[in-house]
Short mmCIF file of C-alpha atoms in Angstrom, two decimals:
data_model
loop_
_atom_site.label_atom_id
_atom_site.label_comp_id
_atom_site.label_asym_id
_atom_site.label_seq_id
_atom_site.Cartn_x
_atom_site.Cartn_y
_atom_site.Cartn_z
CA UNK A 1 -14.91 10.85 -22.32
CA UNK A 2 -15.22 8.56 -25.31
CA UNK A 3 -12.98 5.72 -26.44
CA UNK A 4 -11.47 7.89 -29.16
CA UNK A 5 -10.26 10.41 -26.58
CA UNK A 6 -6.88 9.24 -25.37
CA UNK A 7 -5.73 10.03 -21.85
CA UNK A 8 -2.15 10.88 -20.94
CA UNK A 9 -0.86 8.08 -18.72
CA UNK A 10 2.37 6.71 -17.31
CA UNK A 11 2.71 3.08 -16.21
CA UNK A 12 5.18 2.58 -13.39
CA UNK A 13 6.18 -0.26 -11.14
CA UNK A 14 6.13 1.08 -7.61
CA UNK A 15 7.65 -1.30 -5.08
CA UNK A 16 6.06 -4.71 -5.62
CA UNK A 17 3.00 -3.31 -7.37
CA UNK A 18 2.30 -1.78 -10.77
CA UNK A 19 -0.09 1.01 -11.62
CA UNK A 20 -1.31 3.65 -14.02
CA UNK A 21 -0.36 7.21 -12.97
CA UNK A 22 -2.32 10.27 -14.06
CA UNK A 23 -2.06 14.00 -13.47
CA UNK A 24 -5.32 15.09 -11.84
CA UNK A 25 -6.09 17.60 -14.61
CA UNK A 26 -6.01 14.79 -17.18
CA UNK A 27 -8.93 12.85 -15.70
CA UNK A 28 -12.49 13.97 -14.83
CA UNK A 29 -12.94 15.75 -11.51
CA UNK A 30 -16.35 14.17 -10.92
CA UNK A 31 -15.70 10.89 -9.02
CA UNK A 32 -18.44 8.90 -10.79
CA UNK A 33 -17.26 9.94 -14.26
CA UNK A 34 -13.63 9.41 -13.27
CA UNK A 35 -14.29 5.93 -11.92
CA UNK A 36 -16.18 4.87 -15.05
CA UNK A 37 -13.23 6.03 -17.16
CA UNK A 38 -10.69 4.17 -15.03
CA UNK A 39 -12.66 0.95 -15.15
CA UNK A 40 -12.68 1.14 -18.93
CA UNK A 41 -8.97 1.94 -19.03
CA UNK A 42 -8.03 -0.96 -16.75
CA UNK A 43 -10.35 -3.49 -18.44
CA UNK A 44 -12.62 -4.14 -15.45
CA UNK A 45 -14.75 -6.19 -14.92
CA UNK A 46 -12.95 -9.18 -16.39
CA UNK A 47 -10.84 -11.82 -14.65
CA UNK A 48 -8.09 -11.37 -17.25
CA UNK A 49 -8.58 -7.61 -17.77
CA UNK A 50 -7.76 -8.55 -21.35
CA UNK A 51 -9.17 -5.31 -22.80
CA UNK A 52 -7.24 -2.89 -20.60
CA UNK A 53 -4.07 -2.09 -18.70
CA UNK A 54 -4.87 -4.20 -15.64
CA UNK A 55 -2.75 -7.28 -15.00
CA UNK A 56 -5.49 -9.63 -13.72
CA UNK A 57 -4.47 -9.21 -10.08
CA UNK A 58 -5.13 -6.55 -7.40
CA UNK A 59 -1.39 -5.80 -7.25
CA UNK A 60 -1.43 -4.74 -10.91
CA UNK A 61 -4.85 -3.11 -11.01
CA UNK A 62 -4.01 0.16 -9.31
CA UNK A 63 -4.18 3.86 -10.15
CA UNK A 64 -2.42 6.93 -8.75
CA UNK A 65 -3.75 10.43 -9.40
CA UNK A 66 -1.29 13.21 -8.60
CA UNK A 67 -1.63 17.00 -8.49
CA UNK A 68 0.34 19.98 -7.22
CA UNK A 69 -0.63 20.53 -3.61
CA UNK A 70 -2.07 23.73 -2.19
CA UNK A 71 -1.17 22.63 1.35
CA UNK A 72 1.76 24.42 3.04
CA UNK A 73 5.06 22.49 3.01
CA UNK A 74 3.54 19.81 0.73
CA UNK A 75 4.69 19.35 -2.88
CA UNK A 76 2.03 17.04 -4.33
CA UNK A 77 -1.22 15.32 -3.38
CA UNK A 78 -1.53 11.61 -4.15
CA UNK A 79 -4.90 9.90 -4.47
CA UNK A 80 -4.81 6.09 -4.68
CA UNK A 81 -7.57 4.05 -6.31
CA UNK A 82 -7.77 0.27 -6.07
CA UNK A 83 -9.49 -0.96 -9.22
CA UNK A 84 -11.38 -4.24 -8.99
CA UNK A 85 -10.52 -7.06 -11.35
CA UNK A 86 -13.61 -9.27 -11.73
CA UNK A 87 -15.95 -6.71 -10.14
CA UNK A 88 -16.48 -3.14 -11.31
CA UNK A 89 -15.28 -1.49 -8.10
CA UNK A 90 -13.09 1.54 -7.44
CA UNK A 91 -12.00 1.82 -3.81
CA UNK A 92 -10.57 4.97 -2.23
CA UNK A 93 -10.68 3.95 1.44
CA UNK A 94 -7.03 2.90 1.57
CA UNK A 95 -3.74 4.18 0.27
CA UNK A 96 -0.88 2.19 -1.26
CA UNK A 97 2.68 2.42 -0.01
CA UNK A 98 4.04 0.59 -3.02
CA UNK A 99 2.60 2.98 -5.62
CA UNK A 100 3.74 5.77 -3.27
CA UNK A 101 7.29 4.89 -4.35
CA UNK A 102 6.48 6.04 -7.89
CA UNK A 103 4.71 9.28 -6.96
CA UNK A 104 7.85 11.39 -6.48
CA UNK A 105 9.48 10.32 -9.76
CA UNK A 106 6.17 10.77 -11.60
CA UNK A 107 5.76 14.28 -10.17
CA UNK A 108 9.23 15.23 -11.41
CA UNK A 109 8.62 13.61 -14.82
CA UNK A 110 5.41 15.62 -15.24
CA UNK A 111 6.93 18.89 -14.04
CA UNK A 112 4.66 19.11 -11.00
CA UNK A 113 7.74 19.86 -8.89
CA UNK A 114 11.12 21.30 -9.75
CA UNK A 115 14.10 19.19 -8.83
CA UNK A 116 17.77 20.09 -8.88
CA UNK A 117 21.02 18.54 -7.79
CA UNK A 118 21.74 14.88 -7.18
CA UNK A 119 18.63 14.02 -5.15
CA UNK A 120 15.00 15.06 -4.95
CA UNK A 121 13.16 15.31 -1.63
CA UNK A 122 9.40 15.36 -2.28
CA UNK A 123 6.76 15.91 0.39
CA UNK A 124 3.58 13.98 -0.48
CA UNK A 125 0.12 14.22 1.06
CA UNK A 126 -1.69 10.88 0.97
CA UNK A 127 -5.20 12.09 0.18
CA UNK A 128 -6.90 8.82 1.17
CA UNK A 129 -5.63 8.87 4.75
CA UNK A 130 -4.43 12.41 5.42
CA UNK A 131 -0.91 11.18 6.19
CA UNK A 132 2.22 12.85 4.88
CA UNK A 133 5.22 11.03 3.42
CA UNK A 134 8.66 12.13 2.26
CA UNK A 135 10.25 10.47 -0.77
CA UNK A 136 13.98 10.84 -1.42
CA UNK A 137 15.47 9.53 -4.67
CA UNK A 138 18.41 10.20 -7.02
CA UNK A 139 18.33 12.50 -10.03
CA UNK A 140 20.28 12.57 -13.26
CA UNK A 141 20.18 15.74 -15.38
CA UNK A 142 17.18 16.95 -13.41
CA UNK A 143 15.10 13.80 -13.99
CA UNK A 144 14.58 10.67 -11.87
CA UNK A 145 17.28 8.06 -12.15
CA UNK A 146 15.77 4.58 -12.25
CA UNK A 147 18.91 2.49 -12.67
CA UNK A 148 20.81 1.54 -9.54
CA UNK A 149 22.00 -1.19 -7.22
CA UNK A 150 19.12 -1.33 -4.72
CA UNK A 151 17.07 -4.52 -4.60
CA UNK A 152 13.80 -5.41 -2.90
CA UNK A 153 12.35 -8.86 -2.44
CA UNK A 154 9.52 -9.60 -4.84
CA UNK A 155 11.06 -7.62 -7.73
CA UNK A 156 13.74 -9.04 -10.06
CA UNK A 157 16.97 -7.16 -10.62
CA UNK A 158 18.07 -3.88 -9.09
CA UNK A 159 17.10 -0.22 -9.40
CA UNK A 160 17.75 3.18 -7.86
CA UNK A 161 16.83 3.45 -4.17
CA UNK A 162 13.79 5.40 -3.03
CA UNK A 163 13.57 6.24 0.67
CA UNK A 164 10.05 6.64 2.04
CA UNK A 165 9.25 8.07 5.47
CA UNK A 166 5.74 8.46 6.90
CA UNK A 167 3.50 8.19 9.94
CA UNK A 168 3.31 9.66 13.42
CA UNK A 169 0.05 11.60 12.99
CA UNK A 170 -2.66 9.21 14.23
CA UNK A 171 -2.68 6.88 17.24
CA UNK A 172 -1.11 3.52 16.40
CA UNK A 173 -4.02 1.53 17.87
CA UNK A 174 -7.40 2.89 16.66
CA UNK A 175 -9.35 1.44 19.62
CA UNK A 176 -6.75 2.55 22.15
CA UNK A 177 -6.14 -1.10 23.04
CA UNK A 178 -3.09 -3.20 22.26
CA UNK A 179 -5.40 -6.20 21.79
CA UNK A 180 -9.15 -6.61 21.27
CA UNK A 181 -11.48 -9.60 21.22
CA UNK A 182 -13.10 -9.72 17.77
CA UNK A 183 -15.30 -12.57 16.56
CA UNK A 184 -14.05 -14.65 19.47
CA UNK A 185 -10.38 -14.17 18.59
CA UNK A 186 -7.67 -12.05 20.20
CA UNK A 187 -6.40 -9.60 17.59
CA UNK A 188 -4.39 -6.39 17.36
CA UNK A 189 -5.98 -3.56 15.40
CA UNK A 190 -3.21 -1.27 14.18
CA UNK A 191 -2.76 1.58 11.73
CA UNK A 192 0.71 2.85 10.92
CA UNK A 193 -0.28 4.15 7.49
CA UNK A 194 -2.51 1.18 6.64
CA UNK A 195 -5.35 -0.22 8.79
CA UNK A 196 -4.56 -3.87 9.44
CA UNK A 197 -5.68 -6.63 11.76
CA UNK A 198 -3.02 -8.95 13.18
CA UNK A 199 -4.17 -12.51 13.87
CA UNK A 200 -2.55 -15.70 15.08
CA UNK A 201 -2.66 -18.25 12.21
CA UNK A 202 -3.92 -21.04 14.44
CA UNK A 203 -6.97 -18.95 15.37
CA UNK A 204 -8.24 -19.15 11.79
CA UNK A 205 -7.08 -22.67 10.97
CA UNK A 206 -3.76 -21.80 9.30
CA UNK A 207 -0.14 -22.54 10.20
CA UNK A 208 1.72 -19.33 9.37
CA UNK A 209 3.83 -21.18 6.81
CA UNK A 210 1.07 -21.68 4.23
CA UNK A 211 1.62 -20.54 0.65
CA UNK A 212 -0.62 -17.79 -0.73
CA UNK A 213 -2.17 -20.33 -3.10
CA UNK A 214 -2.99 -22.72 -0.25
CA UNK A 215 -4.61 -19.96 1.79
CA UNK A 216 -6.70 -18.76 -1.13
CA UNK A 217 -7.85 -22.33 -1.77
CA UNK A 218 -8.89 -22.94 1.86
CA UNK A 219 -12.51 -21.81 2.12
CA UNK A 220 -12.64 -22.30 5.91
CA UNK A 221 -9.60 -20.09 6.50
CA UNK A 222 -10.92 -17.40 4.17
CA UNK A 223 -14.32 -17.45 5.88
CA UNK A 224 -12.74 -17.10 9.34
CA UNK A 225 -10.53 -14.23 8.22
CA UNK A 226 -13.46 -12.44 6.62
CA UNK A 227 -15.60 -12.88 9.74
CA UNK A 228 -12.95 -11.10 11.80
CA UNK A 229 -12.44 -8.43 9.15
CA UNK A 230 -16.10 -7.45 9.00
CA UNK A 231 -16.36 -7.13 12.78
CA UNK A 232 -13.06 -5.26 13.05
CA UNK A 233 -13.96 -2.60 10.47
CA UNK A 234 -16.42 -0.63 12.62
CA UNK A 235 -14.08 -0.86 15.63
CA UNK A 236 -11.38 0.82 13.53
CA UNK A 237 -13.70 3.63 12.46
CA UNK A 238 -14.08 2.24 8.94
CA UNK A 239 -17.80 1.48 9.13
CA UNK A 240 -19.25 -1.41 7.16
CA UNK A 241 -16.28 -2.91 5.31
CA UNK A 242 -18.14 -5.64 3.41
CA UNK A 243 -17.41 -3.88 0.11
CA UNK A 244 -14.15 -2.19 1.16
CA UNK A 245 -10.53 -3.24 0.66
CA UNK A 246 -9.58 -2.42 4.25
CA UNK A 247 -8.67 -3.47 6.82
CA UNK A 248 -5.99 -5.78 5.56
CA UNK A 249 -5.76 -9.07 7.45
CA UNK A 250 -2.31 -10.31 8.40
CA UNK A 251 -1.40 -13.64 9.95
CA UNK A 252 1.70 -13.16 12.13
CA UNK A 253 3.93 -15.88 13.51
CA UNK A 254 7.52 -16.38 14.72
CA UNK A 255 10.12 -15.84 11.99
CA UNK A 256 11.37 -18.72 9.87
CA UNK A 257 14.02 -17.06 7.68
CA UNK A 258 16.11 -14.93 10.00
CA UNK A 259 13.72 -11.98 10.20
CA UNK A 260 11.79 -10.52 13.10
CA UNK A 261 8.29 -11.81 12.31
CA UNK A 262 6.64 -13.91 9.59
CA UNK A 263 3.51 -12.73 7.78
CA UNK A 264 0.81 -13.79 5.37
CA UNK A 265 -1.30 -10.83 4.18
CA UNK A 266 -4.89 -10.97 2.90
CA UNK A 267 -5.55 -7.86 0.75
CA UNK A 268 -8.31 -8.61 1.77
CA UNK A 269 -9.60 -11.54 -0.31
CA UNK A 270 -6.53 -12.46 -2.33
CA UNK A 271 -3.29 -13.28 -0.50
CA UNK A 272 -0.30 -11.04 -1.17
CA UNK A 273 2.70 -12.72 -2.76
CA UNK A 274 4.83 -10.38 -0.64
CA UNK A 275 3.51 -7.59 1.62
CA UNK A 276 2.64 -3.92 1.11
CA UNK A 277 4.99 -1.23 2.44
CA UNK A 278 2.46 0.27 4.82
CA UNK A 279 1.17 -3.14 5.85
CA UNK A 280 4.72 -4.05 6.84
CA UNK A 281 5.09 -0.73 8.67
CA UNK A 282 1.98 -1.49 10.71
CA UNK A 283 3.21 -5.01 11.53
CA UNK A 284 6.68 -3.76 12.45
CA UNK A 285 5.35 -1.07 14.77
CA UNK A 286 2.85 -3.37 16.49
CA UNK A 287 5.30 -6.14 17.34
CA UNK A 288 7.48 -3.57 19.12
CA UNK A 289 4.68 -3.06 21.66
CA UNK A 290 4.53 -5.66 24.46
CA UNK A 291 1.31 -7.63 24.45
CA UNK A 292 0.44 -7.10 20.78
CA UNK A 293 -0.42 -10.15 18.71
CA UNK A 294 2.87 -11.43 17.29
CA UNK A 295 5.06 -9.54 19.74
CA UNK A 296 5.73 -12.54 21.99
CA UNK A 297 7.26 -14.56 19.14
CA UNK A 298 9.03 -11.69 17.37
CA UNK A 299 12.83 -11.52 17.35
CA UNK A 300 13.54 -7.82 17.58
CA UNK A 301 16.98 -6.29 17.00
CA UNK A 302 18.80 -4.75 19.92
CA UNK A 303 17.88 -1.20 20.80
CA UNK A 304 14.90 0.80 21.99
CA UNK A 305 11.80 1.21 19.79
CA UNK A 306 11.53 4.93 20.56
CA UNK A 307 15.02 5.42 19.11
CA UNK A 308 14.17 3.44 15.97
CA UNK A 309 14.52 -0.21 15.00
CA UNK A 310 14.97 -1.93 11.65
CA UNK A 311 12.35 -4.69 11.66
CA UNK A 312 12.73 -7.43 9.05
CA UNK A 313 9.22 -8.54 8.10
CA UNK A 314 9.21 -11.94 6.42
CA UNK A 315 6.71 -12.56 3.61
CA UNK A 316 6.28 -15.28 0.97
CA UNK A 317 8.77 -13.63 -1.43
CA UNK A 318 11.44 -12.70 1.08
CA UNK A 319 11.93 -9.87 3.57
CA UNK A 320 10.83 -6.23 3.72
CA UNK A 321 12.73 -4.11 6.22
CA UNK A 322 10.69 -1.37 7.87
CA UNK A 323 12.52 1.07 10.12
CA UNK A 324 10.08 2.13 12.81
CA UNK A 325 10.15 4.48 15.77
CA UNK A 326 7.49 3.60 18.36
CA UNK A 327 6.70 5.38 21.62
CA UNK A 328 3.82 6.16 23.96
CA UNK A 329 3.00 9.81 24.73
CA UNK A 330 2.28 11.30 28.16
CA UNK A 331 -1.31 10.04 27.95
CA UNK A 332 -0.16 6.49 27.17
CA UNK A 333 -1.22 6.70 23.51
CA UNK A 334 1.13 4.86 21.18
CA UNK A 335 2.41 6.55 18.00
CA UNK A 336 4.81 5.35 15.31
CA UNK A 337 6.72 6.53 12.28
CA UNK A 338 8.24 4.33 9.61
CA UNK A 339 10.87 4.43 6.89
CA UNK A 340 11.52 1.90 4.17
CA UNK A 341 13.61 1.35 1.07
CA UNK A 342 11.67 0.90 -2.17
CA UNK A 343 12.40 1.13 -5.87
CA UNK A 344 10.31 2.16 -8.88
CA UNK A 345 10.64 2.06 -12.65
CA UNK A 346 8.97 3.90 -15.49
CA UNK A 347 7.57 1.29 -17.89
CA UNK A 348 5.86 3.46 -20.48
CA UNK A 349 4.70 7.01 -20.95
CA UNK A 350 2.07 7.87 -23.52
CA UNK A 351 -1.63 7.84 -24.28
CA UNK A 352 -4.06 5.18 -23.16
CA UNK A 353 -7.40 4.67 -24.90
CA UNK A 354 -10.37 3.46 -22.81
CA UNK A 355 -12.65 0.85 -24.24
CA UNK A 356 -16.01 2.30 -25.41
CA UNK A 357 -18.21 0.83 -22.68
CA UNK A 358 -18.11 -1.54 -19.75
#
């Protein structure tokens, strides 16, 4: 596809991220050709992504590809691609719970699903992980309503609420253990929609109260986190993760702002200014399990985890509340489901033109 061939594209903010959304039929089916096109559209590789749609940060260098699903009881399939910024990489090993917030509205906008009444309920298959999510959001005249009174930390203003529910399919702890010893440190390997590693800040030379900028500037902390990440990847069934964007690495500590637990999230080399939806869901589920890293210092609300708890996960920009239901089955295997409130907004809809060559 040449630079003169425009591609139909919609730019949406989903949660605390921003991405380019495409209907699957509008981009090449061949992964190598598709990835080359997306790199040229986003302006990668370039630290500023000055010649493309990317916003010079992993949180704004994302792509969602959506198609009608052929799976029973599923409306649409959602493939997430994390586009590199300075390096010409396209990663498909993870999904994104923030861009997930925009998938339902995008599917309605593009006519991939029919929606009637005051609310749409869209069943979404997350192609990257095999999970299934349900998105519920308001409609106005058969189209998504973006204006509303819901607010989420990390995004200015208010918007219409989007309820996301997911999880419950895979075991919560990939190794079967609540804690593991990895690179000489006690960690919790957990996957409630996103594979993450929970660490104690002091085990990598941090405090738990560090700013994202301070963590990114501390070479010793980054090296320690990366050492754990590379050893944890194979244990989580991810293989060699040297060139992957998972697992995410999350420092967990006692809360400081009235929440249940405080976090600092490496994604995996930059530090998140807030926290991803599915990262928060994994943290929230893990700290409900006695013995998990972070559980001893967490301040959980009253109630039983198997009946559902609203866990306030603190992050540098505020709090993300993840409602989780956590229980062990008859074989002692832990499972979890999660629900969270997100918002999304359509920013533009039109034609994007890729640059001629990388």
